[in-house]
């Protein structure tokens, strides 16, 4: 079976032959009759040769044009194939983009839900700390072995209040490892009051009167919040 290249060459040769034949026929029809010239007249022979040369030249130009047209046809076919490929690529990218946009929407919804849940968790943690009070500046070992008993005796003296019912604590302890106590700054005490109102009283008096004083040592009293809330307060105070 002949390949496409030889088939195309054969077709161009046929086209060239047909074009020459048609041009010869047209030249014969267009040539004016010459009754005085005989077939062997040199002038007639020269004119005929010239016509044949021109016909041959025209045929060659036609063949060159046919080659160019063939090349353009091949290039056009290649371009159409590339365009089809580009369309497929664009369609695929568009589908992928749609999938990504859907995923982004889902992630945005989940992010909003996570932010809401995070805010709720922080609020719950702060509420769980609402009975807690932090004491800064109380010297190490001042409380001996029982911090709750120490605070029960200390707070009425610091605040000047006669607590009723008597002060009760769920728990109380120093915050941080022991080695920090040797740095010169005492570790803070975290106390969880049994009665919420008493915790608020101690904090309220400290805010209105300023820091407490114990044997010349400044004692600061602050509410206890979650780590995130404390960081927000520090950032706000730094403004």
PDB file of C-alpha atoms in Angstrom:
ATOM      1  CA  UNK A   1       0.000   0.000   0.000  1.00  0.00           C
ATOM      2  CA  UNK A   2       1.608   3.371  -0.993  1.00  0.00           C
ATOM      3  CA  UNK A   3       2.253   5.753   1.826  1.00  0.00           C
ATOM      4  CA  UNK A   4       0.769   9.237   2.104  1.00  0.00           C
ATOM      5  CA  UNK A   5       3.907  10.968   0.816  1.00  0.00           C
ATOM      6  CA  UNK A   6       4.134   9.004  -2.487  1.00  0.00           C
ATOM      7  CA  UNK A   7       0.381   9.274  -2.947  1.00  0.00           C
ATOM      8  CA  UNK A   8       0.556  13.054  -2.546  1.00  0.00           C
ATOM      9  CA  UNK A   9       3.434  13.241  -5.061  1.00  0.00           C
ATOM     10  CA  UNK A  10       1.504  11.146  -7.586  1.00  0.00           C
ATOM     11  CA  UNK A  11      -1.535  13.390  -7.168  1.00  0.00           C
ATOM     12  CA  UNK A  12       0.567  16.493  -7.805  1.00  0.00           C
ATOM     13  CA  UNK A  13       2.048  14.931 -10.937  1.00  0.00           C
ATOM     14  CA  UNK A  14      -1.431  14.158 -12.263  1.00  0.00           C
ATOM     15  CA  UNK A  15      -2.512  17.705 -11.459  1.00  0.00           C
ATOM     16  CA  UNK A  16       0.543  19.058 -13.283  1.00  0.00           C
ATOM     17  CA  UNK A  17      -0.109  16.886 -16.372  1.00  0.00           C
ATOM     18  CA  UNK A  18      -3.765  17.835 -16.493  1.00  0.00           C
ATOM     19  CA  UNK A  19      -2.900  21.520 -16.157  1.00  0.00           C
ATOM     20  CA  UNK A  20      -0.405  21.333 -19.045  1.00  0.00           C
ATOM     21  CA  UNK A  21      -2.888  19.492 -21.246  1.00  0.00           C
ATOM     22  CA  UNK A  22      -5.571  22.058 -20.543  1.00  0.00           C
ATOM     23  CA  UNK A  23      -3.190  24.944 -21.209  1.00  0.00           C
ATOM     24  CA  UNK A  24      -2.115  23.364 -24.521  1.00  0.00           C
ATOM     25  CA  UNK A  25      -5.733  23.006 -25.533  1.00  0.00           C
ATOM     26  CA  UNK A  26      -6.418  26.596 -24.578  1.00  0.00           C
ATOM     27  CA  UNK A  27      -3.378  27.769 -26.544  1.00  0.00           C
ATOM     28  CA  UNK A  28      -4.479  25.846 -29.631  1.00  0.00           C
ATOM     29  CA  UNK A  29      -7.962  27.285 -29.445  1.00  0.00           C
ATOM     30  CA  UNK A  30      -6.697  30.797 -28.826  1.00  0.00           C
ATOM     31  CA  UNK A  31      -4.127  30.783 -31.644  1.00  0.00           C
ATOM     32  CA  UNK A  32      -5.438  32.714 -34.729  1.00  0.00           C
ATOM     33  CA  UNK A  33      -5.557  30.810 -37.989  1.00  0.00           C
ATOM     34  CA  UNK A  34      -2.691  31.541 -40.313  1.00  0.00           C
ATOM     35  CA  UNK A  35      -3.679  30.480 -43.858  1.00  0.00           C
ATOM     36  CA  UNK A  36      -0.397  31.563 -45.382  1.00  0.00           C
ATOM     37  CA  UNK A  37       1.767  29.678 -42.871  1.00  0.00           C
ATOM     38  CA  UNK A  38       2.558  26.077 -43.561  1.00  0.00           C
ATOM     39  CA  UNK A  39       3.069  23.506 -40.721  1.00  0.00           C
ATOM     40  CA  UNK A  40       6.762  23.634 -41.421  1.00  0.00           C
ATOM     41  CA  UNK A  41       6.934  27.424 -41.162  1.00  0.00           C
ATOM     42  CA  UNK A  42       9.834  28.331 -38.786  1.00  0.00           C
ATOM     43  CA  UNK A  43       7.874  31.214 -37.326  1.00  0.00           C
ATOM     44  CA  UNK A  44       5.027  28.955 -36.383  1.00  0.00           C
ATOM     45  CA  UNK A  45       7.394  26.435 -34.799  1.00  0.00           C
ATOM     46  CA  UNK A  46       9.093  29.159 -32.727  1.00  0.00           C
ATOM     47  CA  UNK A  47       5.755  30.541 -31.559  1.00  0.00           C
ATOM     48  CA  UNK A  48       4.546  27.085 -30.619  1.00  0.00           C
ATOM     49  CA  UNK A  49       7.739  26.348 -28.677  1.00  0.00           C
ATOM     50  CA  UNK A  50       7.414  29.634 -26.844  1.00  0.00           C
ATOM     51  CA  UNK A  51       3.835  28.831 -25.907  1.00  0.00           C
ATOM     52  CA  UNK A  52       4.876  25.379 -24.701  1.00  0.00           C
ATOM     53  CA  UNK A  53       7.664  26.917 -22.604  1.00  0.00           C
ATOM     54  CA  UNK A  54       5.244  29.348 -21.036  1.00  0.00           C
ATOM     55  CA  UNK A  55       2.770  26.546 -20.429  1.00  0.00           C
ATOM     56  CA  UNK A  56       5.530  24.494 -18.784  1.00  0.00           C
ATOM     57  CA  UNK A  57       6.523  27.461 -16.614  1.00  0.00           C
ATOM     58  CA  UNK A  58       2.890  27.991 -15.620  1.00  0.00           C
ATOM     59  CA  UNK A  59       2.597  24.304 -14.809  1.00  0.00           C
ATOM     60  CA  UNK A  60       5.666  24.453 -12.593  1.00  0.00           C
ATOM     61  CA  UNK A  61       4.271  27.445 -10.783  1.00  0.00           C
ATOM     62  CA  UNK A  62       1.001  25.577 -10.356  1.00  0.00           C
ATOM     63  CA  UNK A  63       2.885  22.603  -8.925  1.00  0.00           C
ATOM     64  CA  UNK A  64       4.757  24.904  -6.521  1.00  0.00           C
ATOM     65  CA  UNK A  65       1.447  26.418  -5.468  1.00  0.00           C
ATOM     66  CA  UNK A  66      -0.007  22.943  -5.018  1.00  0.00           C
ATOM     67  CA  UNK A  67       2.942  22.050  -2.767  1.00  0.00           C
ATOM     68  CA  UNK A  68       2.391  25.170  -0.690  1.00  0.00           C
ATOM     69  CA  UNK A  69      -1.331  24.470  -0.452  1.00  0.00           C
ATOM     70  CA  UNK A  70      -0.554  20.909   0.625  1.00  0.00           C
ATOM     71  CA  UNK A  71       1.853  22.185   3.295  1.00  0.00           C
ATOM     72  CA  UNK A  72      -0.749  24.692   4.478  1.00  0.00           C
ATOM     73  CA  UNK A  73      -3.325  21.921   4.653  1.00  0.00           C
ATOM     74  CA  UNK A  74      -0.995  19.799   6.796  1.00  0.00           C
ATOM     75  CA  UNK A  75      -0.246  22.787   9.039  1.00  0.00           C
ATOM     76  CA  UNK A  76      -3.956  23.568   9.310  1.00  0.00           C
ATOM     77  CA  UNK A  77      -4.684  19.981  10.308  1.00  0.00           C
ATOM     78  CA  UNK A  78      -1.968  20.160  12.974  1.00  0.00           C
ATOM     79  CA  UNK A  79      -3.336  23.467  14.277  1.00  0.00           C
ATOM     80  CA  UNK A  80      -6.845  22.028  14.483  1.00  0.00           C
ATOM     81  CA  UNK A  81      -5.485  19.058  16.425  1.00  0.00           C
ATOM     82  CA  UNK A  82      -3.665  21.417  18.805  1.00  0.00           C
ATOM     83  CA  UNK A  83      -6.821  23.479  19.303  1.00  0.00           C
ATOM     84  CA  UNK A  84      -8.802  20.339  20.078  1.00  0.00           C
ATOM     85  CA  UNK A  85      -6.129  19.311  22.582  1.00  0.00           C
ATOM     86  CA  UNK A  86      -6.196  22.768  24.171  1.00  0.00           C
ATOM     87  CA  UNK A  87      -9.969  22.588  24.462  1.00  0.00           C
ATOM     88  CA  UNK A  88      -9.717  19.256  26.247  1.00  0.00           C
ATOM     89  CA  UNK A  89      -7.086  20.699  28.582  1.00  0.00           C
ATOM     90  CA  UNK A  90      -9.207  23.780  29.322  1.00  0.00           C
ATOM     91  CA  UNK A  91     -12.256  21.599  29.967  1.00  0.00           C
ATOM     92  CA  UNK A  92     -10.250  19.406  32.341  1.00  0.00           C
ATOM     93  CA  UNK A  93      -8.845  22.443  34.158  1.00  0.00           C
ATOM     94  CA  UNK A  94     -12.307  23.961  34.436  1.00  0.00           C
ATOM     95  CA  UNK A  95     -13.635  20.762  35.999  1.00  0.00           C
ATOM     96  CA  UNK A  96     -10.728  20.650  38.433  1.00  0.00           C
ATOM     97  CA  UNK A  97     -11.249  24.311  39.309  1.00  0.00           C
ATOM     98  CA  UNK A  98     -14.902  23.598  40.059  1.00  0.00           C
ATOM     99  CA  UNK A  99     -13.871  20.760  42.388  1.00  0.00           C
ATOM    100  CA  UNK A 100     -11.314  23.005  44.125  1.00  0.00           C
ATOM    101  CA  UNK A 101     -13.896  25.778  44.562  1.00  0.00           C
ATOM    102  CA  UNK A 102     -16.300  23.271  46.119  1.00  0.00           C
ATOM    103  CA  UNK A 103     -13.566  22.115  48.501  1.00  0.00           C
ATOM    104  CA  UNK A 104     -12.730  25.724  49.390  1.00  0.00           C
ATOM    105  CA  UNK A 105     -16.382  26.384  50.218  1.00  0.00           C
ATOM    106  CA  UNK A 106     -16.486  23.321  52.464  1.00  0.00           C
ATOM    107  CA  UNK A 107     -13.229  24.342  54.170  1.00  0.00           C
ATOM    108  CA  UNK A 108     -14.512  27.882  54.721  1.00  0.00           C
ATOM    109  CA  UNK A 109     -17.656  26.524  56.346  1.00  0.00           C
ATOM    110  CA  UNK A 110     -15.586  24.195  58.519  1.00  0.00           C
ATOM    111  CA  UNK A 111     -13.232  27.035  59.437  1.00  0.00           C
ATOM    112  CA  UNK A 112     -16.154  29.203  60.537  1.00  0.00           C
ATOM    113  CA  UNK A 113     -17.534  26.303  62.572  1.00  0.00           C
ATOM    114  CA  UNK A 114     -14.127  25.690  64.169  1.00  0.00           C
ATOM    115  CA  UNK A 115     -13.815  29.369  65.103  1.00  0.00           C
ATOM    116  CA  UNK A 116     -17.240  29.231  66.736  1.00  0.00           C
ATOM    117  CA  UNK A 117     -16.365  26.038  68.615  1.00  0.00           C
ATOM    118  CA  UNK A 118     -13.026  27.536  69.675  1.00  0.00           C
ATOM    119  CA  UNK A 119     -14.776  30.610  71.062  1.00  0.00           C
ATOM    120  CA  UNK A 120     -17.186  28.373  72.975  1.00  0.00           C
ATOM    121  CA  UNK A 121     -14.335  26.283  74.402  1.00  0.00           C
ATOM    122  CA  UNK A 122     -12.484  29.428  75.528  1.00  0.00           C
ATOM    123  CA  UNK A 123     -15.668  30.756  77.135  1.00  0.00           C
ATOM    124  CA  UNK A 124     -16.264  27.445  78.932  1.00  0.00           C
ATOM    125  CA  UNK A 125     -12.662  27.375  80.143  1.00  0.00           C
ATOM    126  CA  UNK A 126     -12.934  30.947  81.424  1.00  0.00           C
ATOM    127  CA  UNK A 127     -16.166  30.044  83.209  1.00  0.00           C
ATOM    128  CA  UNK A 128     -14.461  27.065  84.821  1.00  0.00           C
ATOM    129  CA  UNK A 129     -11.847  29.531  86.180  1.00  0.00           C
ATOM    130  CA  UNK A 130     -14.386  32.009  87.519  1.00  0.00           C
ATOM    131  CA  UNK A 131     -13.793  30.931  91.148  1.00  0.00           C
ATOM    132  CA  UNK A 132      -9.999  31.102  90.782  1.00  0.00           C
ATOM    133  CA  UNK A 133      -7.829  33.960  92.062  1.00  0.00           C
ATOM    134  CA  UNK A 134      -4.088  34.429  91.525  1.00  0.00           C
ATOM    135  CA  UNK A 135      -1.873  35.989  94.195  1.00  0.00           C
ATOM    136  CA  UNK A 136       1.506  37.424  93.142  1.00  0.00           C
ATOM    137  CA  UNK A 137       4.297  38.480  95.500  1.00  0.00           C
ATOM    138  CA  UNK A 138       3.643  36.261  98.534  1.00  0.00           C
ATOM    139  CA  UNK A 139       7.089  35.088  99.676  1.00  0.00           C
ATOM    140  CA  UNK A 140       7.955  31.436  99.267  1.00  0.00           C
ATOM    141  CA  UNK A 141       7.304  29.190 102.313  1.00  0.00           C
ATOM    142  CA  UNK A 142       5.310  31.957 104.005  1.00  0.00           C
ATOM    143  CA  UNK A 143       2.357  29.592 103.978  1.00  0.00           C
ATOM    144  CA  UNK A 144       4.276  26.804 105.742  1.00  0.00           C
ATOM    145  CA  UNK A 145       2.682  23.519 104.682  1.00  0.00           C
ATOM    146  CA  UNK A 146      -0.992  24.475 104.394  1.00  0.00           C
ATOM    147  CA  UNK A 147      -1.792  27.160 101.823  1.00  0.00           C
ATOM    148  CA  UNK A 148      -5.571  27.160 102.388  1.00  0.00           C
ATOM    149  CA  UNK A 149      -5.190  27.801 106.128  1.00  0.00           C
ATOM    150  CA  UNK A 150      -2.657  30.534 105.361  1.00  0.00           C
ATOM    151  CA  UNK A 151      -5.076  32.278 102.960  1.00  0.00           C
ATOM    152  CA  UNK A 152      -7.990  31.996 105.404  1.00  0.00           C
ATOM    153  CA  UNK A 153      -5.942  33.946 107.938  1.00  0.00           C
ATOM    154  CA  UNK A 154      -4.310  36.328 105.443  1.00  0.00           C
ATOM    155  CA  UNK A 155      -7.236  37.585 103.355  1.00  0.00           C
ATOM    156  CA  UNK A 156      -9.360  39.076 106.176  1.00  0.00           C
ATOM    157  CA  UNK A 157      -6.248  40.979 107.259  1.00  0.00           C
ATOM    158  CA  UNK A 158      -5.467  42.226 103.743  1.00  0.00           C
ATOM    159  CA  UNK A 159      -9.021  43.129 102.727  1.00  0.00           C
ATOM    160  CA  UNK A 160     -10.378  44.240 106.091  1.00  0.00           C
ATOM    161  CA  UNK A 161     -13.482  42.131 105.477  1.00  0.00           C
ATOM    162  CA  UNK A 162     -15.228  39.807 107.875  1.00  0.00           C
ATOM    163  CA  UNK A 163     -16.214  37.059 105.477  1.00  0.00           C
ATOM    164  CA  UNK A 164     -19.533  35.391 106.142  1.00  0.00           C
ATOM    165  CA  UNK A 165     -19.730  32.516 105.634  1.00  0.00           C
ATOM    166  CA  UNK A 166     -16.082  31.901 106.556  1.00  0.00           C
ATOM    167  CA  UNK A 167     -13.625  31.568 103.700  1.00  0.00           C
ATOM    168  CA  UNK A 168     -13.471  28.114 102.176  1.00  0.00           C
ATOM    169  CA  UNK A 169     -11.246  26.915  99.343  1.00  0.00           C
ATOM    170  CA  UNK A 170     -11.610  23.942  97.049  1.00  0.00           C
ATOM    171  CA  UNK A 171      -7.848  23.925  96.568  1.00  0.00           C
ATOM    172  CA  UNK A 172      -4.812  26.206  96.548  1.00  0.00           C
ATOM    173  CA  UNK A 173      -1.236  25.730  95.356  1.00  0.00           C
ATOM    174  CA  UNK A 174       1.829  27.445  93.968  1.00  0.00           C
ATOM    175  CA  UNK A 175       2.192  27.633  90.181  1.00  0.00           C
ATOM    176  CA  UNK A 176       5.418  26.523  88.559  1.00  0.00           C
ATOM    177  CA  UNK A 177       8.375  24.308  89.489  1.00  0.00           C
ATOM    178  CA  UNK A 178      10.354  24.790  92.677  1.00  0.00           C
ATOM    179  CA  UNK A 179      13.575  25.866  90.935  1.00  0.00           C
ATOM    180  CA  UNK A 180      11.942  29.173  89.958  1.00  0.00           C
ATOM    181  CA  UNK A 181      11.660  30.066  93.637  1.00  0.00           C
ATOM    182  CA  UNK A 182      15.430  30.392  93.866  1.00  0.00           C
ATOM    183  CA  UNK A 183      15.464  33.146  91.224  1.00  0.00           C
ATOM    184  CA  UNK A 184      14.343  35.736  93.798  1.00  0.00           C
ATOM    185  CA  UNK A 185      10.761  36.058  92.552  1.00  0.00           C
ATOM    186  CA  UNK A 186       8.206  33.946  94.456  1.00  0.00           C
ATOM    187  CA  UNK A 187       5.896  31.692  92.511  1.00  0.00           C
ATOM    188  CA  UNK A 188       2.262  32.855  92.319  1.00  0.00           C
ATOM    189  CA  UNK A 189      -0.437  31.133  94.349  1.00  0.00           C
ATOM    190  CA  UNK A 190      -3.583  29.930  92.593  1.00  0.00           C
ATOM    191  CA  UNK A 191      -6.591  29.570  94.903  1.00  0.00           C
ATOM    192  CA  UNK A 192      -9.985  28.152  93.969  1.00  0.00           C
ATOM    193  CA  UNK A 193     -12.684  29.639  96.237  1.00  0.00           C
ATOM    194  CA  UNK A 194     -15.632  27.546  97.299  1.00  0.00           C
ATOM    195  CA  UNK A 195     -17.926  30.586  97.101  1.00  0.00           C
ATOM    196  CA  UNK A 196     -17.785  32.621  93.895  1.00  0.00           C
ATOM    197  CA  UNK A 197     -18.916  35.860  95.578  1.00  0.00           C
ATOM    198  CA  UNK A 198     -15.957  35.784  97.966  1.00  0.00           C
ATOM    199  CA  UNK A 199     -13.537  35.464  95.049  1.00  0.00           C
ATOM    200  CA  UNK A 200     -15.168  38.480  93.380  1.00  0.00           C
ATOM    201  CA  UNK A 201     -14.967  40.473  96.628  1.00  0.00           C
ATOM    202  CA  UNK A 202     -11.236  39.892  97.004  1.00  0.00           C
ATOM    203  CA  UNK A 203     -10.583  40.919  93.377  1.00  0.00           C
ATOM    204  CA  UNK A 204     -12.906  43.943  93.552  1.00  0.00           C
ATOM    205  CA  UNK A 205     -11.216  45.360  96.651  1.00  0.00           C
ATOM    206  CA  UNK A 206      -7.782  44.862  95.106  1.00  0.00           C
ATOM    207  CA  UNK A 207      -8.899  46.788  92.013  1.00  0.00           C
ATOM    208  CA  UNK A 208     -10.391  49.668  93.985  1.00  0.00           C
ATOM    209  CA  UNK A 209      -7.641  50.033  96.606  1.00  0.00           C
ATOM    210  CA  UNK A 210      -4.652  48.993  94.559  1.00  0.00           C
ATOM    211  CA  UNK A 211      -2.173  46.235  95.402  1.00  0.00           C
ATOM    212  CA  UNK A 212      -2.226  44.744  98.887  1.00  0.00           C
ATOM    213  CA  UNK A 213       0.849  44.926 101.113  1.00  0.00           C
ATOM    214  CA  UNK A 214       2.297  42.177 103.315  1.00  0.00           C
ATOM    215  CA  UNK A 215       5.261  43.073 105.512  1.00  0.00           C
ATOM    216  CA  UNK A 216       6.293  45.723 103.005  1.00  0.00           C
ATOM    217  CA  UNK A 217       5.886  43.313 100.104  1.00  0.00           C
ATOM    218  CA  UNK A 218       3.438  44.249  97.338  1.00  0.00           C
ATOM    219  CA  UNK A 219       0.783  41.585  96.791  1.00  0.00           C
ATOM    220  CA  UNK A 220      -1.134  41.679  93.522  1.00  0.00           C
ATOM    221  CA  UNK A 221      -4.458  39.899  93.145  1.00  0.00           C
ATOM    222  CA  UNK A 222      -5.944  39.124  89.724  1.00  0.00           C
ATOM    223  CA  UNK A 223      -8.701  36.968  88.299  1.00  0.00           C
ATOM    224  CA  UNK A 224      -7.680  33.706  86.675  1.00  0.00           C
ATOM    225  CA  UNK A 225      -8.509  33.171  83.016  1.00  0.00           C
ATOM    226  CA  UNK A 226      -7.561  30.749  80.283  1.00  0.00           C
ATOM    227  CA  UNK A 227      -4.177  31.144  78.611  1.00  0.00           C
ATOM    228  CA  UNK A 228      -5.735  32.553  75.432  1.00  0.00           C
ATOM    229  CA  UNK A 229      -7.753  35.164  77.336  1.00  0.00           C
ATOM    230  CA  UNK A 230      -4.665  36.187  79.333  1.00  0.00           C
ATOM    231  CA  UNK A 231      -2.712  36.654  76.096  1.00  0.00           C
ATOM    232  CA  UNK A 232      -5.517  38.800  74.669  1.00  0.00           C
ATOM    233  CA  UNK A 233      -5.525  40.971  77.799  1.00  0.00           C
ATOM    234  CA  UNK A 234      -1.747  41.431  77.629  1.00  0.00           C
ATOM    235  CA  UNK A 235      -1.980  42.420  73.956  1.00  0.00           C
ATOM    236  CA  UNK A 236      -4.776  44.896  74.749  1.00  0.00           C
ATOM    237  CA  UNK A 237      -2.856  46.475  77.635  1.00  0.00           C
ATOM    238  CA  UNK A 238       0.219  46.835  75.417  1.00  0.00           C
ATOM    239  CA  UNK A 239      -1.661  49.115  72.986  1.00  0.00           C
TER     240      UNK A 239
END
